[in-house]
Short mmCIF file of C-alpha atoms in Angstrom, two decimals:
data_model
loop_
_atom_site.label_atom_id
_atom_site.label_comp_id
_atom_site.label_asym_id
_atom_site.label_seq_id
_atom_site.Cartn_x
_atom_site.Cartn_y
_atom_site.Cartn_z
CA UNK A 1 113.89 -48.98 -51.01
CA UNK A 2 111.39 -50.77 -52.54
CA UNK A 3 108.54 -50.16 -55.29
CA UNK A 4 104.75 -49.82 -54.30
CA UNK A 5 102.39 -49.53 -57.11
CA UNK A 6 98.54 -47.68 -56.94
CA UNK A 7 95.71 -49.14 -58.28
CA UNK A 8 95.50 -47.18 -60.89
CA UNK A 9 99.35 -47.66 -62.06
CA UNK A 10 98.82 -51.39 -61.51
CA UNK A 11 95.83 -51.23 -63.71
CA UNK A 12 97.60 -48.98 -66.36
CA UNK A 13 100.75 -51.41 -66.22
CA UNK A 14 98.65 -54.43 -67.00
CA UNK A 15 96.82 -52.78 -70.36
CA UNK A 16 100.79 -51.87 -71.74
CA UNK A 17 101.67 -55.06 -71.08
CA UNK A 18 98.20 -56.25 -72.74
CA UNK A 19 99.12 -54.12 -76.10
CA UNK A 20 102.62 -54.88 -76.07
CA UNK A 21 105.13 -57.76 -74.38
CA UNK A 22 108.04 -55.90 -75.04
CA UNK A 23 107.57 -52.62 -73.84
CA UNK A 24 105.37 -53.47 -70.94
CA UNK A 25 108.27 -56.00 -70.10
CA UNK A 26 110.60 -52.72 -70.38
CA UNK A 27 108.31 -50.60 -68.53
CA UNK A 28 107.78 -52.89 -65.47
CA UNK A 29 111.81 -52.76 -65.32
CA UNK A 30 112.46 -49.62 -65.54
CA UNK A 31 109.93 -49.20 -62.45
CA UNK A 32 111.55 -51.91 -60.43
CA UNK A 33 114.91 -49.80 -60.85
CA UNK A 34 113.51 -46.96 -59.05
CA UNK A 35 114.06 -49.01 -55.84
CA UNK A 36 117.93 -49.08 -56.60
CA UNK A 37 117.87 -45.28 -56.98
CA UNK A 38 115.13 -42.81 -57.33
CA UNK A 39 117.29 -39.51 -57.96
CA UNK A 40 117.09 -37.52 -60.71
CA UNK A 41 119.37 -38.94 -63.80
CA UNK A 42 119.89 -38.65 -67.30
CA UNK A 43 121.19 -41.39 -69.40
CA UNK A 44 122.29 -41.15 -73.11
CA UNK A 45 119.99 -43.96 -74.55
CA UNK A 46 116.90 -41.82 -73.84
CA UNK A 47 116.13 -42.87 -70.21
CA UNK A 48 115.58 -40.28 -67.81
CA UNK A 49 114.36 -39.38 -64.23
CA UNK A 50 113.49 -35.80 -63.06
CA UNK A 51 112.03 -33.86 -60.95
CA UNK A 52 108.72 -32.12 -61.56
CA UNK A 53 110.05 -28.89 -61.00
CA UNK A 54 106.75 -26.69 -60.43
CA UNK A 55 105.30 -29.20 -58.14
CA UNK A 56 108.55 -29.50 -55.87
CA UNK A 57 108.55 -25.83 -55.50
CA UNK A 58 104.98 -26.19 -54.02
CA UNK A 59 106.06 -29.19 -51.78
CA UNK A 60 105.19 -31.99 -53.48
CA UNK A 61 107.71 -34.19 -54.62
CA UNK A 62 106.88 -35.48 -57.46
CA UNK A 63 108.98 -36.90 -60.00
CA UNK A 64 108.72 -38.46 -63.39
CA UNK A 65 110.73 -41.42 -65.33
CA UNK A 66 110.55 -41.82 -69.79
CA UNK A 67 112.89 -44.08 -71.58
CA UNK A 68 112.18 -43.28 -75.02
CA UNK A 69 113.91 -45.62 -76.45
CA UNK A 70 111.43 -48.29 -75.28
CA UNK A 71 108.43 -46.64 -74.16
CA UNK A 72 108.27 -44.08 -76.20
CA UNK A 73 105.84 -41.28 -75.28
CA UNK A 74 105.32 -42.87 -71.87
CA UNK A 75 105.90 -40.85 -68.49
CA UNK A 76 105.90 -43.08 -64.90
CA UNK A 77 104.62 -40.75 -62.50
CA UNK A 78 106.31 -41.18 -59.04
CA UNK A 79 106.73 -40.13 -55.16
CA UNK A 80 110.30 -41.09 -53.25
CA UNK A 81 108.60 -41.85 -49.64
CA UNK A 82 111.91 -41.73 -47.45
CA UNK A 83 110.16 -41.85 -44.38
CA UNK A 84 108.52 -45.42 -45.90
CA UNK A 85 111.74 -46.20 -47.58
CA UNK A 86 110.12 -46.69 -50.74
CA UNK A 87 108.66 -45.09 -53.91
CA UNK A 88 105.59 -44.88 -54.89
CA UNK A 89 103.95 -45.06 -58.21
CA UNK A 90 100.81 -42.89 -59.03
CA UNK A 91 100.85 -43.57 -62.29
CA UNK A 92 101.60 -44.41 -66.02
CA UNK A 93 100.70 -42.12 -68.77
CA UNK A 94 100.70 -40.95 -72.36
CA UNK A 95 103.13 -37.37 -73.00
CA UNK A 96 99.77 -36.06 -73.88
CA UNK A 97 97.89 -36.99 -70.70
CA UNK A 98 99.78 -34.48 -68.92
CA UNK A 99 99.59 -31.28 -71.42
CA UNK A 100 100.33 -29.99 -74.71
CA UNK A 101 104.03 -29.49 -75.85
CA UNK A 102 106.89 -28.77 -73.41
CA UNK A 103 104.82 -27.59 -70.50
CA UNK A 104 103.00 -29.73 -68.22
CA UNK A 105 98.97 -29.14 -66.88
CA UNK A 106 98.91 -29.61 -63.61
CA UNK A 107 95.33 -29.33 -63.30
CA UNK A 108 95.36 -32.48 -65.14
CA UNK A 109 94.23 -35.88 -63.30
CA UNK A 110 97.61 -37.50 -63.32
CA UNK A 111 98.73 -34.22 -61.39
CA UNK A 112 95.75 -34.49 -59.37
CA UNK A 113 95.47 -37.93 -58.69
CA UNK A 114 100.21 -37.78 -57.75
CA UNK A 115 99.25 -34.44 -55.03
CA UNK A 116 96.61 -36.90 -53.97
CA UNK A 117 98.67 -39.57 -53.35
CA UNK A 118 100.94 -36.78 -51.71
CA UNK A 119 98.82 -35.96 -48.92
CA UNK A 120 98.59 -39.03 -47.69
CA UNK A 121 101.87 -40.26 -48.15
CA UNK A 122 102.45 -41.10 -44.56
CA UNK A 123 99.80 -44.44 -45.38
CA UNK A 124 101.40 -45.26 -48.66
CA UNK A 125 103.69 -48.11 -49.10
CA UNK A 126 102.74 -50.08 -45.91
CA UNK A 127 104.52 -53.68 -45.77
CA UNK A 128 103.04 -56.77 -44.27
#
């Protein structure tokens, strides 16, 4: 598989990495790893990958990456595009971008912007 970025993540990526070496260093990692394996997983030094639960139920298969450890507070916003054999990044985003406590608002624009992206998955990811 390999990792396909939007313009928006791309644009997001570059202001971490603006604000801080380290973690945007960290951050752009942990998004290359998706290639090796997208699935959902749950690691014991904070870094996790799961499934937005709500929005797979409706069809879209979105998913979502944190590694608090490093990025604390950061969510990577994602779509596994088997049929493109890759994933695809909608975007990065502060816990608070995407709703108040435990429960996501998927009226949001990081929701809106990743069912977006999901409609027209079929003309994401295209390699040269």
């Amino acid at each position: 598989m390999h990792v396909c970025l939007s313009s928006e993540a791309e644009t997001e990526l570059r202001r971490y990495k603006d604000l801080d070496r380290d973690v945007g260093i960290a951050l752009e990692a942990s998004i290359e790893m998706l290639a090796l394996d997208p699935n959902s997983v749950e690691l014991l030094d904070g870094f996790s990958i799961q499934h937005v639960v709500a929005l797979h139920r409706r069809g879209v298969r979105l998913s979502r990456l944190k590694y608090e450890n490093h990025f604390h507070g950061v969510r990577v916003l994602f779509l596994p595009i088997s049929s493109r054999d890759c994933v695809f990044v909608t975007g990065i985003h502060g816990r608070g971008d995407l709703g108040l406590g435990g429960s996501y608002d998927f009226f949001r624009e990081p929701f809106v912007r990743a069912e977006r992206y999901w409609r027209v998955r079929e003309s994401l990811c295209k390699t040269s």
